[in-house]
Tab-separated table of C-alpha atoms and ligand atoms in Angstrom:
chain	number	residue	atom	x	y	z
A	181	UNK	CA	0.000	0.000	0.000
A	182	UNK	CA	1.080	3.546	-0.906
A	183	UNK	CA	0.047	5.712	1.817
A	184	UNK	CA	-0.093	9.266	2.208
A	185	UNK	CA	0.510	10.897	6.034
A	186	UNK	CA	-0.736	14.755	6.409
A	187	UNK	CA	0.909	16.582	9.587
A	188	UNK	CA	4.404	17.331	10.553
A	189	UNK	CA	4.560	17.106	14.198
A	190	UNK	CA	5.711	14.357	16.831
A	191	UNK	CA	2.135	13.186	16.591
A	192	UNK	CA	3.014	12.410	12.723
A	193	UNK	CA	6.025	10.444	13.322
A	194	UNK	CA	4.754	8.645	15.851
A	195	UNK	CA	2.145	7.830	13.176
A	196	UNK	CA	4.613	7.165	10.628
A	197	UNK	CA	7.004	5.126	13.284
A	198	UNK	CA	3.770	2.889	13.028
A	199	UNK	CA	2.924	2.965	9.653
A	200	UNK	CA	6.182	1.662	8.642
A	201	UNK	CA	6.341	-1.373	11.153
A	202	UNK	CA	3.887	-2.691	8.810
A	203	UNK	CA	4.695	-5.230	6.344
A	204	UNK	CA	1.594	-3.970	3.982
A	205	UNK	CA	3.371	-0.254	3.886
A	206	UNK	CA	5.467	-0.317	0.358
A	207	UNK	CA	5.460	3.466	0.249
A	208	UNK	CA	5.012	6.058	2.628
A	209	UNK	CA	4.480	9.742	1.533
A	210	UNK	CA	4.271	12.258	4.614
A	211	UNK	CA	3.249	16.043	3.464
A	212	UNK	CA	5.323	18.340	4.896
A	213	UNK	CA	6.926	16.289	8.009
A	214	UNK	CA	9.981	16.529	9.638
A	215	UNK	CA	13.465	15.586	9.979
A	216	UNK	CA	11.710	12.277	11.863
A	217	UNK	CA	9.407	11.347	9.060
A	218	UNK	CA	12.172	11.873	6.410
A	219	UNK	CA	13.571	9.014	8.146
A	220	UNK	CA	10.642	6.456	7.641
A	221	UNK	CA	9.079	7.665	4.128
A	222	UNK	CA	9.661	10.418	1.880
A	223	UNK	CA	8.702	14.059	2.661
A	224	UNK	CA	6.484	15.686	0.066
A	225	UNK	CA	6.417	19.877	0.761
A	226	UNK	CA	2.884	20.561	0.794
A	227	UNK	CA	1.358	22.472	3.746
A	228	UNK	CA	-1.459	20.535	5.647
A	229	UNK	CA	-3.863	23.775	4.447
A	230	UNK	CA	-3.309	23.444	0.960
A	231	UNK	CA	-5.641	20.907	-0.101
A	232	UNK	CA	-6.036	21.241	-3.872
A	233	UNK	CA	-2.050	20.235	-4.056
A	234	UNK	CA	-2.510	17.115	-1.180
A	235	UNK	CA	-5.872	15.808	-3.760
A	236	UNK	CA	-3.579	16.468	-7.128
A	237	UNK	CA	-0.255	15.096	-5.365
A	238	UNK	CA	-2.615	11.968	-4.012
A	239	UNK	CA	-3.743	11.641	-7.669
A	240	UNK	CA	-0.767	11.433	-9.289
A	241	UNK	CA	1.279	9.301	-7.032
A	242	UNK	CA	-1.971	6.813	-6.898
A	243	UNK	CA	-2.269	7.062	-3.550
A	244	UNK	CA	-3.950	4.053	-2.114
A	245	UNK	CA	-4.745	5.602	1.343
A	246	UNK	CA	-4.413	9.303	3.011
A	247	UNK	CA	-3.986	9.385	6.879
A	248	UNK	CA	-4.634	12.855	8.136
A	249	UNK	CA	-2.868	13.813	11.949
A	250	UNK	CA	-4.908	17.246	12.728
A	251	UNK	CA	-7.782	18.755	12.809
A	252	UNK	CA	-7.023	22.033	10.707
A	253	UNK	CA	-7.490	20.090	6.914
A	254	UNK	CA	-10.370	17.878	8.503
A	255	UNK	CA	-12.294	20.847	9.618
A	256	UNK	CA	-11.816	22.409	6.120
A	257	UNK	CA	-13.128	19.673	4.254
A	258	UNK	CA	-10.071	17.507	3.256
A	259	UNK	CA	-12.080	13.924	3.658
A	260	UNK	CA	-15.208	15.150	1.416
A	261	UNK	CA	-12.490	16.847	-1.245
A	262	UNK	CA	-10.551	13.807	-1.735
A	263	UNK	CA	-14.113	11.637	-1.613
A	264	UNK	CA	-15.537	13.533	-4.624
A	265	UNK	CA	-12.595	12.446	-6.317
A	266	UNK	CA	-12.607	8.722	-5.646
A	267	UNK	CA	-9.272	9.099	-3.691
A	268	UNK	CA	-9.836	6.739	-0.404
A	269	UNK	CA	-8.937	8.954	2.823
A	270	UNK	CA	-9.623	8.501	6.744
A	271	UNK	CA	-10.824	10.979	8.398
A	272	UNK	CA	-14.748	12.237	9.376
A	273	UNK	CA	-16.463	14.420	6.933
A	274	UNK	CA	-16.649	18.109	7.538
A	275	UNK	CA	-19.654	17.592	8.343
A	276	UNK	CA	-19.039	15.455	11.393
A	277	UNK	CA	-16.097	17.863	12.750
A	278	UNK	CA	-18.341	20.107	14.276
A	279	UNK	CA	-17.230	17.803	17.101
A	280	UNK	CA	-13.992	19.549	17.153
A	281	UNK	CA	-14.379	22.612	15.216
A	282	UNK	CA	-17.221	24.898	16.923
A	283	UNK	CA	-17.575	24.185	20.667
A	284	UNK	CA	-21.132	25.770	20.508
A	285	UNK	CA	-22.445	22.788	18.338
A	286	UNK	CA	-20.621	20.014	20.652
A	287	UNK	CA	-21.796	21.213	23.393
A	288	UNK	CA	-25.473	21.479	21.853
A	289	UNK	CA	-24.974	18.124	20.349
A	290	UNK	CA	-23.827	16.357	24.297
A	291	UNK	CA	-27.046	18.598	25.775
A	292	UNK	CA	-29.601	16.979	23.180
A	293	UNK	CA	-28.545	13.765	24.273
A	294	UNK	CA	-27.581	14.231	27.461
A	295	UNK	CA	-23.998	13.066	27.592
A	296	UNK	CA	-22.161	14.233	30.504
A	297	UNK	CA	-20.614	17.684	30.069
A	298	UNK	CA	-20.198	20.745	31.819
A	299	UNK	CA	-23.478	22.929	31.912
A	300	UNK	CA	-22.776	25.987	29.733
A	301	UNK	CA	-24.151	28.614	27.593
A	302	UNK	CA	-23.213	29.829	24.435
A	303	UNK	CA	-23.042	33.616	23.494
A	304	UNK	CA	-22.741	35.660	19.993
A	305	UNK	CA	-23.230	39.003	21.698
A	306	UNK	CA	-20.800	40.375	24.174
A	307	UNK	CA	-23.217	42.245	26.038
A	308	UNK	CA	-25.063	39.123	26.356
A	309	UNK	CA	-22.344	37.083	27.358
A	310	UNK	CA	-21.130	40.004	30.133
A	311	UNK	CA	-24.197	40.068	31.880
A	312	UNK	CA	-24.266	36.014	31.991
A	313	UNK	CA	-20.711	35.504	33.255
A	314	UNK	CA	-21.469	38.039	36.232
A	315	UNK	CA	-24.529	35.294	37.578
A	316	UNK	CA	-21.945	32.655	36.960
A	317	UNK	CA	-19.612	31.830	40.590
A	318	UNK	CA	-15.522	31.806	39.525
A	319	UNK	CA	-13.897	30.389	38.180
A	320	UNK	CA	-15.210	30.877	34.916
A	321	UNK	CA	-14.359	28.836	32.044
A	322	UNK	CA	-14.599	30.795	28.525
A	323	UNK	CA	-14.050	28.719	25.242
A	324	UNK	CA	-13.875	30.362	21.825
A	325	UNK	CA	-16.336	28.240	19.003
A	326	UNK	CA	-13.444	27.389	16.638
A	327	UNK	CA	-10.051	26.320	16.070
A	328	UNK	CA	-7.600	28.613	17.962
A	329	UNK	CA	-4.727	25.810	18.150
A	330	UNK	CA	-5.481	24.828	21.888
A	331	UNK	CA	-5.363	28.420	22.599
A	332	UNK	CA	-8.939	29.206	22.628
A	333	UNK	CA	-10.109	28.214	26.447
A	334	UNK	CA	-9.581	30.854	29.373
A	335	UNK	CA	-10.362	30.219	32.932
A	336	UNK	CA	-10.879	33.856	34.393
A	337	UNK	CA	-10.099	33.566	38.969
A	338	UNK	CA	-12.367	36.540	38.892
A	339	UNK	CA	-15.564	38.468	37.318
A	340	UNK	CA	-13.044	41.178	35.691
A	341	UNK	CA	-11.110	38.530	34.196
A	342	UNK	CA	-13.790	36.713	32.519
A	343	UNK	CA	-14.751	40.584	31.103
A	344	UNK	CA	-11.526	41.201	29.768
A	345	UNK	CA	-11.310	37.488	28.117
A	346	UNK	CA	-14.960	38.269	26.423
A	347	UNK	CA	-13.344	41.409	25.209
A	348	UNK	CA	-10.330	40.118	24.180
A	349	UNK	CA	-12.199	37.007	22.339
A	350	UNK	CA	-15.257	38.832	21.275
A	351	UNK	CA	-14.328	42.308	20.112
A	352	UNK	CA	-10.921	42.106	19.630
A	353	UNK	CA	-11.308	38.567	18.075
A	354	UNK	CA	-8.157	37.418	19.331
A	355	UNK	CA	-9.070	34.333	17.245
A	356	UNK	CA	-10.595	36.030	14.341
A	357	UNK	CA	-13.927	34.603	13.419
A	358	UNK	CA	-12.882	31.450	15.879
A	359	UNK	CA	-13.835	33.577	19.125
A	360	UNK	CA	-16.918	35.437	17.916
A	361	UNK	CA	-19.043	33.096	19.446
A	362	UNK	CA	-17.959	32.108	22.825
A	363	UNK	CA	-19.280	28.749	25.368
A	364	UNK	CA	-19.383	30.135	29.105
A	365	UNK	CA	-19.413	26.926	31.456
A	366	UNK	CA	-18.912	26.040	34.849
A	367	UNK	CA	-15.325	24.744	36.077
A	368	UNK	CA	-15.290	20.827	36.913
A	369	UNK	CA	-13.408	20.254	39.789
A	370	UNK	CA	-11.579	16.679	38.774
A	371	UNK	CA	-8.521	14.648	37.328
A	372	UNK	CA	-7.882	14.814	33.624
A	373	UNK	CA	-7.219	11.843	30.598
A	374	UNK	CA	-8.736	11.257	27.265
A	375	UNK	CA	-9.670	7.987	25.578
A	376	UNK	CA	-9.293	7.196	22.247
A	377	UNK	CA	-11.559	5.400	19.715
A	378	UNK	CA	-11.543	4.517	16.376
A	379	UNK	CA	-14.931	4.331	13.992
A	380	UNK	CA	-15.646	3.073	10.649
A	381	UNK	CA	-19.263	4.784	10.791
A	382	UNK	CA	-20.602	1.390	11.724
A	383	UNK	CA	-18.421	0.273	14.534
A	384	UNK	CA	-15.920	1.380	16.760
A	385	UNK	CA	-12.957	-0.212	18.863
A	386	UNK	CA	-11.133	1.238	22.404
A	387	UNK	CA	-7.597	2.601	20.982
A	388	UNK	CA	-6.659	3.259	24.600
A	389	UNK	CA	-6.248	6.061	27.605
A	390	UNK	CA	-3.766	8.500	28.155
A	391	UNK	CA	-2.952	11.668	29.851
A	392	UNK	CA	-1.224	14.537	29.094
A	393	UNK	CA	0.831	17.392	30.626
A	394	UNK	CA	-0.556	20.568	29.590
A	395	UNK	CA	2.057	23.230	32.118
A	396	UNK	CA	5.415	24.457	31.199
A	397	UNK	CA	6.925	23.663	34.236
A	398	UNK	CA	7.281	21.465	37.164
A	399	UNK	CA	4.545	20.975	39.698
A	400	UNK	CA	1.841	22.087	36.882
A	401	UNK	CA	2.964	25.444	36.661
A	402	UNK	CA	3.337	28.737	34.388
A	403	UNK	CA	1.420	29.120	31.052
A	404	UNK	CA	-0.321	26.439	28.920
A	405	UNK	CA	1.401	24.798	26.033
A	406	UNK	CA	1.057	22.244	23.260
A	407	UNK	CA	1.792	19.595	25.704
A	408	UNK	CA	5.223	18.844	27.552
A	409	UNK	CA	4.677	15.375	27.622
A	410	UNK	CA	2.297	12.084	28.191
A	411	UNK	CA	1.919	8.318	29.712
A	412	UNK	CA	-0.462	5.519	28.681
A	413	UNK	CA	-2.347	3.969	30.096
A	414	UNK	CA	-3.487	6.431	32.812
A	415	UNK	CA	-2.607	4.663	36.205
A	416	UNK	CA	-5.565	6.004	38.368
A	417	UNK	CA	-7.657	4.931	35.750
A	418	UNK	CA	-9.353	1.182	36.869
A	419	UNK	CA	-10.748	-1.469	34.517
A	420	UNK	CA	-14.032	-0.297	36.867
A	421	UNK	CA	-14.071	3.366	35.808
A	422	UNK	CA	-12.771	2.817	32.290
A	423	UNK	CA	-16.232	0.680	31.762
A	424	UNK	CA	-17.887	3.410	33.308
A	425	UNK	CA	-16.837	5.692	30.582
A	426	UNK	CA	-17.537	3.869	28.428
A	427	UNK	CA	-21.264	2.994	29.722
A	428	UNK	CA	-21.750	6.642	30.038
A	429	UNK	CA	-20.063	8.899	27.266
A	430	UNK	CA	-18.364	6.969	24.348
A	431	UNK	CA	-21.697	4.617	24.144
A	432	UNK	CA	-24.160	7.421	23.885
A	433	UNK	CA	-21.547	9.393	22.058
A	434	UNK	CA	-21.657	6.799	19.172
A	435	UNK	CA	-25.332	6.342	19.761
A	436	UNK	CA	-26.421	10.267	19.569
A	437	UNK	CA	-24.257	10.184	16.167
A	438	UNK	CA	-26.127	7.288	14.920
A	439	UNK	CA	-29.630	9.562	15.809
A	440	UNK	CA	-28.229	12.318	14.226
A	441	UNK	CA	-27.217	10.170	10.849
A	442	UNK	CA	-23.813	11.474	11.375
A	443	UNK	CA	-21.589	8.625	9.886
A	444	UNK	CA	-18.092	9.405	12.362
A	445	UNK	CA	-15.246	7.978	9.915
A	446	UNK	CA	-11.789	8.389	11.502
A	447	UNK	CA	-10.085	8.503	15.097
A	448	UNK	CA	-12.211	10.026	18.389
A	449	UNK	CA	-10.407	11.423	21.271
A	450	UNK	CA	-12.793	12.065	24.174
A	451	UNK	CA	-11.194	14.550	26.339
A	452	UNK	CA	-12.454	14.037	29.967
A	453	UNK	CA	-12.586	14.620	33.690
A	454	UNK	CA	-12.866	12.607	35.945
A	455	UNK	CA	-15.397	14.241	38.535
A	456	UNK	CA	-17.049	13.216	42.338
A	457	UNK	CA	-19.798	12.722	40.030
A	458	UNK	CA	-17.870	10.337	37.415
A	459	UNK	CA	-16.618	11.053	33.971
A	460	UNK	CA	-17.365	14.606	31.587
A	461	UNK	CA	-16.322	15.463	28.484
A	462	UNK	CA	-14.202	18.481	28.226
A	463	UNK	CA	-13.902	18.119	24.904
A	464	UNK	CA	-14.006	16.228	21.388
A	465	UNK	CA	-11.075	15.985	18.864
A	466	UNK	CA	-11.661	14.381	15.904
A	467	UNK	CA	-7.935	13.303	15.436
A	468	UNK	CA	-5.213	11.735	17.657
A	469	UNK	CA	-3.794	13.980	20.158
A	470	UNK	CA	-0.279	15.359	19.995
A	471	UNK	CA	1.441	14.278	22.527
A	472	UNK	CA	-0.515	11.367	23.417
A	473	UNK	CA	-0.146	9.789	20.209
A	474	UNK	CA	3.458	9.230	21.017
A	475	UNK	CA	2.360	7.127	23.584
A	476	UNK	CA	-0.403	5.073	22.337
A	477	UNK	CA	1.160	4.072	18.807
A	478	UNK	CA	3.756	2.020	20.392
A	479	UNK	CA	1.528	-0.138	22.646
A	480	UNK	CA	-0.894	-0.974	19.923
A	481	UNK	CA	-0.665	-5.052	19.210
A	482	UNK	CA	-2.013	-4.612	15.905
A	483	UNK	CA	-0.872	-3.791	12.419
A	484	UNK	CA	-1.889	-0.060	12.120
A	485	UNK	CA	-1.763	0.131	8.337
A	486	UNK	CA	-4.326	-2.644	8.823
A	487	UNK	CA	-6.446	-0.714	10.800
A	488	UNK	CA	-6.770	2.375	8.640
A	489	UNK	CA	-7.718	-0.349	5.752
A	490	UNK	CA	-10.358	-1.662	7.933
A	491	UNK	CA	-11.560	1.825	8.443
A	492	UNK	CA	-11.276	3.025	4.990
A	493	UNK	CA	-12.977	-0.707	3.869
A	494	UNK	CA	-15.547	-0.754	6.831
A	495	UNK	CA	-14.655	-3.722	8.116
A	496	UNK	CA	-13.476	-2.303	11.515
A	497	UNK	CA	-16.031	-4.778	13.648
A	498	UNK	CA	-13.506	-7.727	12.673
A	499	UNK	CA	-10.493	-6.141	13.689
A	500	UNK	CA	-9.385	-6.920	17.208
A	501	UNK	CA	-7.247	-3.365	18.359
A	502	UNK	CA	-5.333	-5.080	20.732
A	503	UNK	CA	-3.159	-3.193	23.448
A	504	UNK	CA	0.268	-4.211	24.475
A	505	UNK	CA	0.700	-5.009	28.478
A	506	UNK	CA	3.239	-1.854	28.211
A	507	UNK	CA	3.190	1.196	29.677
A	508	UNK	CA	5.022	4.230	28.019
A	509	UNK	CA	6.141	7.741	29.127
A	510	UNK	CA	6.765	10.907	26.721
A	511	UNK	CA	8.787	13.742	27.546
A	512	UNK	CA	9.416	16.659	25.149
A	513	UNK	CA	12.274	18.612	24.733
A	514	UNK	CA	11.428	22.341	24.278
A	515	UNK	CA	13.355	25.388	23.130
A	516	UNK	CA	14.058	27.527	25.878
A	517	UNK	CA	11.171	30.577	25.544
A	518	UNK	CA	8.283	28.091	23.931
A	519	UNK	CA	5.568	28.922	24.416
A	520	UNK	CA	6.655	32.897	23.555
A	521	UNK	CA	9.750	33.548	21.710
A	522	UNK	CA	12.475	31.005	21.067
A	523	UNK	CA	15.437	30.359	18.676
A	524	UNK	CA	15.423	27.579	16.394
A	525	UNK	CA	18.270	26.167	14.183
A	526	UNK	CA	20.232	24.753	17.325
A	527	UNK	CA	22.699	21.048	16.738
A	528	UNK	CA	21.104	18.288	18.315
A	529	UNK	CA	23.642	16.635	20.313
A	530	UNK	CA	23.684	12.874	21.325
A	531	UNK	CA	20.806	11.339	18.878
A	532	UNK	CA	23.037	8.242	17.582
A	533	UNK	CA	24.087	7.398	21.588
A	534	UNK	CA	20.417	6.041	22.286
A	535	UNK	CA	21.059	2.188	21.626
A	536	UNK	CA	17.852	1.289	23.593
A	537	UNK	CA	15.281	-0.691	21.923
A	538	UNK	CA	12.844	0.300	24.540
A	539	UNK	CA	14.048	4.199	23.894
A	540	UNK	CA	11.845	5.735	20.708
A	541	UNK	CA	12.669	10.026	19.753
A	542	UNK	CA	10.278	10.928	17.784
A	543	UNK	CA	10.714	14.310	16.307
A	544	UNK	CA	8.654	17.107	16.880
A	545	UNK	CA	10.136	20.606	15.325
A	546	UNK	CA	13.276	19.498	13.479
A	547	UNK	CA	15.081	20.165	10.069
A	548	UNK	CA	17.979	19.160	8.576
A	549	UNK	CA	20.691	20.715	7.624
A	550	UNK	CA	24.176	19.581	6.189
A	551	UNK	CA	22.600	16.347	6.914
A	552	UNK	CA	22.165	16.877	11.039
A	553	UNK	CA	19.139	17.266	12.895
A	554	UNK	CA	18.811	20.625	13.870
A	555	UNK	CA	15.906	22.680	16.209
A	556	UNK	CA	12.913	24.432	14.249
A	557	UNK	CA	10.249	24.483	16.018
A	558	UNK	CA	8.973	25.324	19.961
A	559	UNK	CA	8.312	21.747	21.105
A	560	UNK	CA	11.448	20.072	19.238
A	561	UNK	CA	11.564	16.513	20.715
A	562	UNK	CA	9.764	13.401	22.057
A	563	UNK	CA	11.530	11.086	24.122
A	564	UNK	CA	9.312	8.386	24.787
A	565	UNK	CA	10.615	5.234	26.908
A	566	UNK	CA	8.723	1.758	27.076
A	567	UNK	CA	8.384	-0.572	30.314
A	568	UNK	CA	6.475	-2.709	31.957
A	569	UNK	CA	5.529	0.053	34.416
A	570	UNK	CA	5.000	3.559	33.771
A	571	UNK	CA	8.113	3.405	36.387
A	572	UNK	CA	10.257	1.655	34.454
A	573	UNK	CA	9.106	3.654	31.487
A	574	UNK	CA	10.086	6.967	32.740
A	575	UNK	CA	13.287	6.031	33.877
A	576	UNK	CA	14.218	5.104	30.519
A	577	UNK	CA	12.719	7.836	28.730
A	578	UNK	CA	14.643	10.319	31.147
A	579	UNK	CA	18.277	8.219	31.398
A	580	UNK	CA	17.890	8.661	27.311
A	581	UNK	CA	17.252	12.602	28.310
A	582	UNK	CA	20.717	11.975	29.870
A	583	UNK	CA	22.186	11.745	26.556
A	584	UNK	CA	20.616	14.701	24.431
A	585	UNK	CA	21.247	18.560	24.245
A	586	UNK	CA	21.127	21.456	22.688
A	587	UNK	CA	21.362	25.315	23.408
A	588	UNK	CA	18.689	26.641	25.531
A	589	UNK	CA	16.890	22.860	26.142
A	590	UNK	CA	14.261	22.653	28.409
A	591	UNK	CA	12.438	20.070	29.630
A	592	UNK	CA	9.461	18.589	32.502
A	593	UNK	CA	11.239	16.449	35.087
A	594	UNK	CA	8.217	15.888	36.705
A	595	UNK	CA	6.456	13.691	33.447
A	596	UNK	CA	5.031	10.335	35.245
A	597	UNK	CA	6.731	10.851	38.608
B	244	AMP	P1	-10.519	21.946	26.048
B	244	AMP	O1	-9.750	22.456	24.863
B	244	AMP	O2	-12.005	22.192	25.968
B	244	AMP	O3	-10.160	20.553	26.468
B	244	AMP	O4	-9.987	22.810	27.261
B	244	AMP	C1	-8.601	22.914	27.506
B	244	AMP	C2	-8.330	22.708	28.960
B	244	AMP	O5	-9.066	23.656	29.750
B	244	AMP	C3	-8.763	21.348	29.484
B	244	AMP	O6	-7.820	20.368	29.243
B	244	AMP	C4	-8.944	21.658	30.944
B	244	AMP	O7	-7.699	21.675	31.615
B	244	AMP	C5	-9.494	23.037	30.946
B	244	AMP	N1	-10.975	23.013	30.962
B	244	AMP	C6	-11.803	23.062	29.906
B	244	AMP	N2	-13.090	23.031	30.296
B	244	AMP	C7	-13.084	22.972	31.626
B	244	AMP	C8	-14.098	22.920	32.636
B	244	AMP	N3	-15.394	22.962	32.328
B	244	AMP	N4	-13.706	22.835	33.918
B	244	AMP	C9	-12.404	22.826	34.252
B	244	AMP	N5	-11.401	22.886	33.367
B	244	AMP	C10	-11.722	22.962	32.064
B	245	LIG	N1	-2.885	16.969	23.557
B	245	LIG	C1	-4.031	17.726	23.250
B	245	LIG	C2	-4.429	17.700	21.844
B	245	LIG	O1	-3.890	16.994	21.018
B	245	LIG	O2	-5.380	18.396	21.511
């Protein structure tokens, strides 16, 4: 099979690293990726947002399958695009991403069929929105409708704060025409970890839990980024409460789509909180999640070009998605200043000392040049280490740590501890 991979990020390579265990993969295509994915298959320079090149380069290079990692080309329309023009793709139609791409519909969508979720109200007038915030007891959670790159959720301490945010979202459009419309919703008091499914529009199969580490720094602390690192499974997590999640919010997830004649074609991830009052969704993606990816690809027991077949072919209720008795830890390596300003274009030091199979770097925001791997991007790598225990896991993911540098590195040492 020729496949074609869409994304560029650790999430992709992880994706890739996957792909290309398979003994059905005889070509792999990522557009753009990184110095990681150059590695595996052969980089193709097309950005993920320009779609009429991904459709003509899919054509031309008979493309048997297209893979897409985020959300931005499913939200515009990439699936129904490559549909009209018999190219075979997984991932849901734009139709379905509403899920993901305007928090005003999901939440409408969980409240219709009353699927655990914070209670809420959604706003397209700041006046509106004002006056409702000020009944509402901080803190205040404030989410902008649309895409705004994990950026678009505020949690104001006080009634001025959640003012400003509504300002800064609604008249300033901070997100352009992503925080016009805002959701205003109570704060859930809980611990986080999302779940991961994947659907064929007639069935769907458990990819697995994991949890992610959203803070900069140690202990949970300064601003928000694209994720620092991850472990699978979640350990809190028992066989007890995963049913229970299952029972109460990926069951009448599925089921509410069904209602709605919403065929979901393509990967799930159920972001959630675990509450005293049992599981809520946070959120929908309608993609893997970057970093968690990195952890989940390498405990699946199961061929994963197989599975996107199965999905593409509909034959997902005859695939058994296995999980590996593994656990696995991700740290990233950051540039010093991510999330605000950083330098990029750094040596990566110590990449061909890591001997241990139970050791994978996946690259995040890398380039080559003069045939090293240099730093380009804010989060630049993912160490991820494999064990028996998420113990075990860790320590190999951080003696590997041991190993790498480059200018300005920085790093959680607090990931799985
Ligand atoms: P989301 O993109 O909707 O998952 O929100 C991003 C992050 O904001 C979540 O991972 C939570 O840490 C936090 N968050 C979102 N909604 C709530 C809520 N209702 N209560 C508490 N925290 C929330
Ligand atoms: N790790 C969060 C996300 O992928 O959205």
């Amino acid at each position: 099979m020729k496949i074609l991979l869409i994304g560029s990020g650790g999430r992709e390579h992880a994706l890739a690293w996957g792909l290309a265990r398979s003994q059905k993969l005889s070509k792999l295509y990522v557009a753009p990726g990184n110095a990681g994915t150059n590695q595996l298959g052969e980089n193709i320079p097309i950005g993920t947002e320009n779609l009429s090149d991904l459709v003509q380069f899919a054509r031309r290079e008979q493309i048997d399958l297209t893979v897409v990692g985020p959300e931005a080309p499913i939200v515009a329309g990439i699936r129904d695009l490559f549909e009209r023009e018999h190219l075979r793709i997984v991932a849901p139609t734009q139709k379905a991403s509403f899920l993901e791409g305007s928090k005003v519909q999901a939440k409408a969508f969980m409240s219709r069929h009353g699927i655990p979720t914070a209670r809420h109200a959604s706003f397209e007038s700041f006046e509106d929105a004002k006056r409702f915030a000020r009944t509402m007891p901080p803190p205040i959670v404030i989410k902008a409708d649309g895409l705004a790159a994990g950026k678009g959720v505020a949690i104001a301490q006080t009634h001025a704060e959640a003012e400003q945010i509504l300002s800064e979202f609604m008249i300033a459009q901070k997100f352009g025409a992503a925080s016009q419309r805002v959701v205003i919703e109570e704060f859930l008091v809980g611990k986080e970890f999302s779940l991961f499914v994947a659907s064929d529009g007639v069935s769907w199969k458990f990819l697995g839990t994991a949890q992610d580490y959203k803070k900069l720094l140690d202990g949970d602390r300064g601003p928000n980024t694209g994720g620092m690192g991850s472990i699978s499974p979640v350990p809190w997590l028992t066989e007890r409460m995963l049913d229970e999640t299952i029972q109460k919010i990926v069951e009448p997830t599925f089921a509410a789509l069904a209602k709605e004649n919403l065929s979901y074609e393509g990967i799930l991830y159920f972001g959630l909180i675990w509450t005293e009052r049992g599981p809520f969704v946070l959120e929908y993606n309608v993609r893997f999640g970057d970093p968690e990816t990195q952890v989940l690809v390498p405990r699946f027991d199961f061929d994963l070009v197989e599975l996107y077949r199965a999905l593409a072919e509909r034959r997902l209720k005859d695939f058994e998605t296995k999980l590996a008795p593994r656990s696995a830890v991700c740290v990233v390596l950051a540039s010093g200043g991510y999330p605000e300003h950083y330098e990029k274009g750094f040596f990566i030091e110590g990449l061909e000392k890591l001997t241990d199979p139970n050791v994978l770097v996946f690259h995040a925001g890398t380039a080559l040049k003069d045939n090293k791997v240099i730093t380009a991007g804010g989060r630049v790598l993912n160490v991820v280490g494999l064990g028996a225990s998420i113990a075990e896991a860790r320590q190999r993911a951080y003696t590997a740590i041991g190993q790498l540098s480059f200018p300005k590195m920085h790093y959680r040492r607090d990931i799985a501890a």
